[in-house]
Amino acid sequence: MDKHAMTWVRENEALLQRLTPRQRDCLRLVANGYRTKEIAIKLGISVGVAYKHISSACQTLGVPARGQAARYLALWEQQLSEDEMGKKLPPQFLGVSDPADLPSGVTVTNDADTPAIELTEQQQDHFVVSAVPGLMDLVPMRIRGRSQNDLTTVHTMIVIGAMTLGTIVGVGSAASLLTGLTSLLRP
C-alpha cells in the first residue's frame, strides 16, 4: 500500500466527504477501469454529465488526474469500511429453525408472490435506461479530449444512411408543404 496515498487520504478526509454521491459513483467506475462513455451508459447519464462529475470531483480533491482521484476515494472508502467493521455486531440468527417450535396459534406464511425488493421511481427509471439501448450504444461519438470517435465502418455507414434518409424525408416534406401552399394561393 502506498504510504503517500494513505497520508493524503487521512489529511484530506474533509475533501473526500464533500464529493457528491454521483461523483463518488463515477470515480468508483473510473477505479474499475471504465471510460467516460461506459460510465455514462452504466449510470444512465449523458457523456458530458459523466465527464463533468469526474472533472468536478478532481477539482474538489485538487488532483490533476481522474485515476488519482479514484484511487484516493477507493482508499478512503476502504478505510471507512475497515473502521466500520470494528463497530458492527457479528451476524446473529433471527429466524425460527422449526415451525413446530413456535407457540400454538402462530402460523408461518410464505409470501412467495410478493416481490422481495420494491424499486423506487428513480431506480425504475435507471433500470429502463440501462435495459433499453440508447443512442450512444448505436452511434458512439467522440469523447472530449480524444482525437477520434469510436465509429466502426459499419456504424459510419448506418449513420450516413440515416442522415441521407432524414434529408430526403425533410426535403420531400418541404416540397409537399410548398406545393400545398402554392395551390392555396392560386384562384
Short mmCIF file of C-alpha atoms in Angstrom, two decimals:
data_model
loop_
_atom_site.label_atom_id
_atom_site.label_comp_id
_atom_site.label_asym_id
_atom_site.label_seq_id
_atom_site.Cartn_x
_atom_site.Cartn_y
_atom_site.Cartn_z
CA MET A 1 0.00 0.00 0.00
CA ASP A 2 1.30 3.44 -0.92
CA LYS A 3 2.08 5.42 2.25
CA HIS A 4 1.89 8.73 0.38
CA ALA A 5 -1.64 7.98 -0.81
CA MET A 6 -2.80 6.87 2.65
CA THR A 7 -1.29 10.00 4.20
CA TRP A 8 -3.07 12.15 1.62
CA VAL A 9 -6.39 10.40 2.35
CA ARG A 10 -6.01 10.93 6.12
CA GLU A 11 -5.05 14.59 5.70
CA ASN A 12 -7.79 15.37 3.16
CA GLU A 13 -10.73 13.42 4.52
CA ALA A 14 -12.85 16.61 4.59
CA LEU A 15 -12.37 17.00 0.81
CA LEU A 16 -13.41 13.39 0.20
CA GLN A 17 -16.55 13.92 2.30
CA ARG A 18 -17.51 16.89 0.08
CA LEU A 19 -17.83 14.67 -3.01
CA THR A 20 -21.43 14.20 -4.13
CA PRO A 21 -22.87 10.67 -4.34
CA ARG A 22 -22.86 10.86 -8.14
CA GLN A 23 -19.22 12.00 -8.21
CA ARG A 24 -18.37 9.03 -6.00
CA ASP A 25 -20.28 6.67 -8.31
CA CYS A 26 -18.33 7.97 -11.30
CA LEU A 27 -14.96 7.70 -9.52
CA ARG A 28 -15.73 4.14 -8.41
CA LEU A 29 -16.30 3.19 -12.02
CA VAL A 30 -13.09 5.01 -13.04
CA ALA A 31 -11.28 2.90 -10.45
CA ASN A 32 -12.73 -0.20 -12.11
CA GLY A 33 -11.28 0.85 -15.46
CA TYR A 34 -14.39 2.25 -17.16
CA ARG A 35 -14.09 5.03 -19.75
CA THR A 36 -16.32 8.09 -19.53
CA LYS A 37 -18.71 6.84 -22.19
CA GLU A 38 -19.06 3.49 -20.42
CA ILE A 39 -19.65 5.28 -17.11
CA ALA A 40 -22.39 7.37 -18.71
CA ILE A 41 -24.10 4.29 -20.10
CA LYS A 42 -23.80 2.39 -16.82
CA LEU A 43 -25.22 5.30 -14.77
CA GLY A 44 -27.85 6.30 -17.34
CA ILE A 45 -26.49 9.83 -17.81
CA SER A 46 -25.01 11.68 -20.76
CA VAL A 47 -21.30 11.52 -21.52
CA GLY A 48 -20.98 15.26 -20.88
CA VAL A 49 -22.58 14.93 -17.44
CA ALA A 50 -20.33 11.99 -16.54
CA TYR A 51 -17.28 13.98 -17.68
CA LYS A 52 -18.46 16.96 -15.60
CA HIS A 53 -18.89 14.81 -12.47
CA ILE A 54 -15.41 13.35 -12.86
CA SER A 55 -13.71 16.69 -13.52
CA SER A 56 -15.63 18.34 -10.65
CA ALA A 57 -14.50 15.55 -8.33
CA CYS A 58 -10.88 16.07 -9.42
CA GLN A 59 -11.27 19.80 -8.84
CA THR A 60 -12.80 19.26 -5.40
CA LEU A 61 -9.95 16.98 -4.40
CA GLY A 62 -7.34 19.20 -6.03
CA VAL A 63 -5.80 16.42 -8.08
CA PRO A 64 -4.96 16.61 -11.79
CA ALA A 65 -5.80 13.05 -12.83
CA ARG A 66 -9.05 11.10 -12.61
CA GLY A 67 -7.19 7.88 -11.79
CA GLN A 68 -5.56 9.54 -8.81
CA ALA A 69 -8.93 10.85 -7.57
CA ALA A 70 -10.46 7.39 -7.99
CA ARG A 71 -7.58 5.81 -6.09
CA TYR A 72 -7.91 8.26 -3.18
CA LEU A 73 -11.66 7.64 -2.99
CA ALA A 74 -11.14 3.86 -3.03
CA LEU A 75 -8.56 4.07 -0.23
CA TRP A 76 -10.81 6.34 1.83
CA GLU A 77 -13.85 4.06 1.39
CA GLN A 78 -11.71 1.04 2.23
CA GLN A 79 -10.53 2.80 5.38
CA LEU A 80 -14.14 3.65 6.29
CA SER A 81 -15.31 0.09 5.79
CA GLU A 82 -12.44 -1.24 7.92
CA ASP A 83 -13.34 1.26 10.65
CA GLU A 84 -16.99 0.24 10.45
CA MET A 85 -16.09 -3.44 10.70
CA GLY A 86 -14.91 -2.90 14.25
CA LYS A 87 -18.18 -1.20 15.19
CA LYS A 88 -20.55 -3.82 13.78
CA LEU A 89 -22.02 -6.67 15.73
CA PRO A 90 -21.33 -10.16 14.46
CA PRO A 91 -24.17 -11.72 12.42
CA GLN A 92 -26.94 -13.14 14.56
CA PHE A 93 -29.59 -15.70 13.69
CA LEU A 94 -33.04 -14.13 13.97
CA GLY A 95 -35.24 -16.80 12.42
CA VAL A 96 -37.05 -19.82 13.76
CA SER A 97 -35.47 -23.07 12.69
CA ASP A 98 -38.54 -25.25 13.00
CA PRO A 99 -42.19 -24.10 12.80
CA ALA A 100 -43.02 -26.75 15.43
CA ASP A 101 -41.04 -24.68 17.95
CA LEU A 102 -43.50 -21.79 17.58
CA PRO A 103 -46.14 -21.21 20.24
CA SER A 104 -49.58 -22.60 19.44
CA GLY A 105 -51.79 -20.36 17.30
CA VAL A 106 -48.85 -18.80 15.42
CA THR A 107 -48.62 -19.64 11.73
CA VAL A 108 -45.80 -19.11 9.29
CA THR A 109 -46.76 -17.84 5.85
CA ASN A 110 -44.66 -17.78 2.74
CA ASP A 111 -45.18 -14.67 0.64
CA ALA A 112 -43.55 -16.03 -2.50
CA ASP A 113 -45.82 -13.94 -4.73
CA THR A 114 -44.72 -10.67 -3.10
CA PRO A 115 -41.55 -9.20 -4.59
CA ALA A 116 -38.70 -9.03 -2.13
CA ILE A 117 -37.42 -5.70 -3.42
CA GLU A 118 -39.51 -2.66 -4.21
CA LEU A 119 -37.88 -0.27 -6.67
CA THR A 120 -38.23 3.48 -6.23
CA GLU A 121 -39.30 5.58 -9.20
CA GLN A 122 -35.71 6.76 -9.75
CA GLN A 123 -34.44 3.16 -9.67
CA GLN A 124 -37.14 2.12 -12.16
CA ASP A 125 -36.13 4.96 -14.50
CA HIS A 126 -32.48 3.89 -14.25
CA PHE A 127 -33.49 0.28 -14.94
CA VAL A 128 -35.40 1.31 -18.07
CA VAL A 129 -32.48 3.45 -19.29
CA SER A 130 -29.98 0.65 -18.75
CA ALA A 131 -32.28 -2.03 -20.21
CA VAL A 132 -33.09 -0.15 -23.40
CA PRO A 133 -30.05 0.60 -25.53
CA GLY A 134 -29.61 4.31 -26.07
CA LEU A 135 -28.42 6.33 -28.99
CA MET A 136 -24.87 6.21 -27.63
CA ASP A 137 -24.92 2.41 -27.98
CA LEU A 138 -25.93 2.71 -31.62
CA VAL A 139 -23.81 5.72 -32.53
CA PRO A 140 -20.75 6.11 -30.29
CA MET A 141 -19.48 9.67 -30.64
CA ARG A 142 -16.14 11.30 -29.99
CA ILE A 143 -15.37 11.92 -26.32
CA ARG A 144 -13.87 15.26 -25.35
CA GLY A 145 -10.10 15.09 -25.40
CA ARG A 146 -9.89 12.24 -27.87
CA SER A 147 -8.83 12.85 -31.45
CA GLN A 148 -11.04 10.16 -32.99
CA ASN A 149 -14.51 8.76 -32.43
CA ASP A 150 -15.42 5.15 -31.80
CA LEU A 151 -17.42 4.63 -35.00
CA THR A 152 -16.63 1.48 -36.93
CA THR A 153 -17.08 1.36 -40.70
CA VAL A 154 -20.48 -0.31 -40.28
CA HIS A 155 -21.62 2.34 -37.78
CA THR A 156 -20.38 5.09 -40.09
CA MET A 157 -22.39 3.68 -42.99
CA ILE A 158 -25.51 3.39 -40.80
CA VAL A 159 -25.14 7.00 -39.66
CA ILE A 160 -24.62 8.26 -43.23
CA GLY A 161 -27.63 6.24 -44.42
CA ALA A 162 -29.83 7.55 -41.60
CA MET A 163 -28.75 11.14 -42.27
CA THR A 164 -29.40 10.73 -46.01
CA LEU A 165 -32.84 9.25 -45.39
CA GLY A 166 -33.65 12.06 -42.96
CA THR A 167 -32.57 14.65 -45.52
CA ILE A 168 -34.70 13.06 -48.26
CA VAL A 169 -37.75 12.94 -45.99
CA GLY A 170 -37.17 16.55 -44.92
CA VAL A 171 -36.81 17.82 -48.48
CA GLY A 172 -39.87 15.85 -49.58
CA SER A 173 -41.92 17.26 -46.72
CA ALA A 174 -40.79 20.80 -47.54
CA ALA A 175 -41.70 20.30 -51.23
CA SER A 176 -45.15 18.97 -50.27
CA LEU A 177 -45.71 21.92 -47.96
CA LEU A 178 -44.72 24.40 -50.65
CA THR A 179 -46.94 22.69 -53.23
CA GLY A 180 -49.88 22.80 -50.82
CA LEU A 181 -49.30 26.48 -50.02
CA THR A 182 -48.97 27.32 -53.72
CA SER A 183 -52.29 25.61 -54.53
CA LEU A 184 -53.98 27.62 -51.75
CA LEU A 185 -52.71 30.91 -53.16
CA ARG A 186 -53.99 30.26 -56.72
CA PRO A 187 -57.54 31.47 -57.51
#
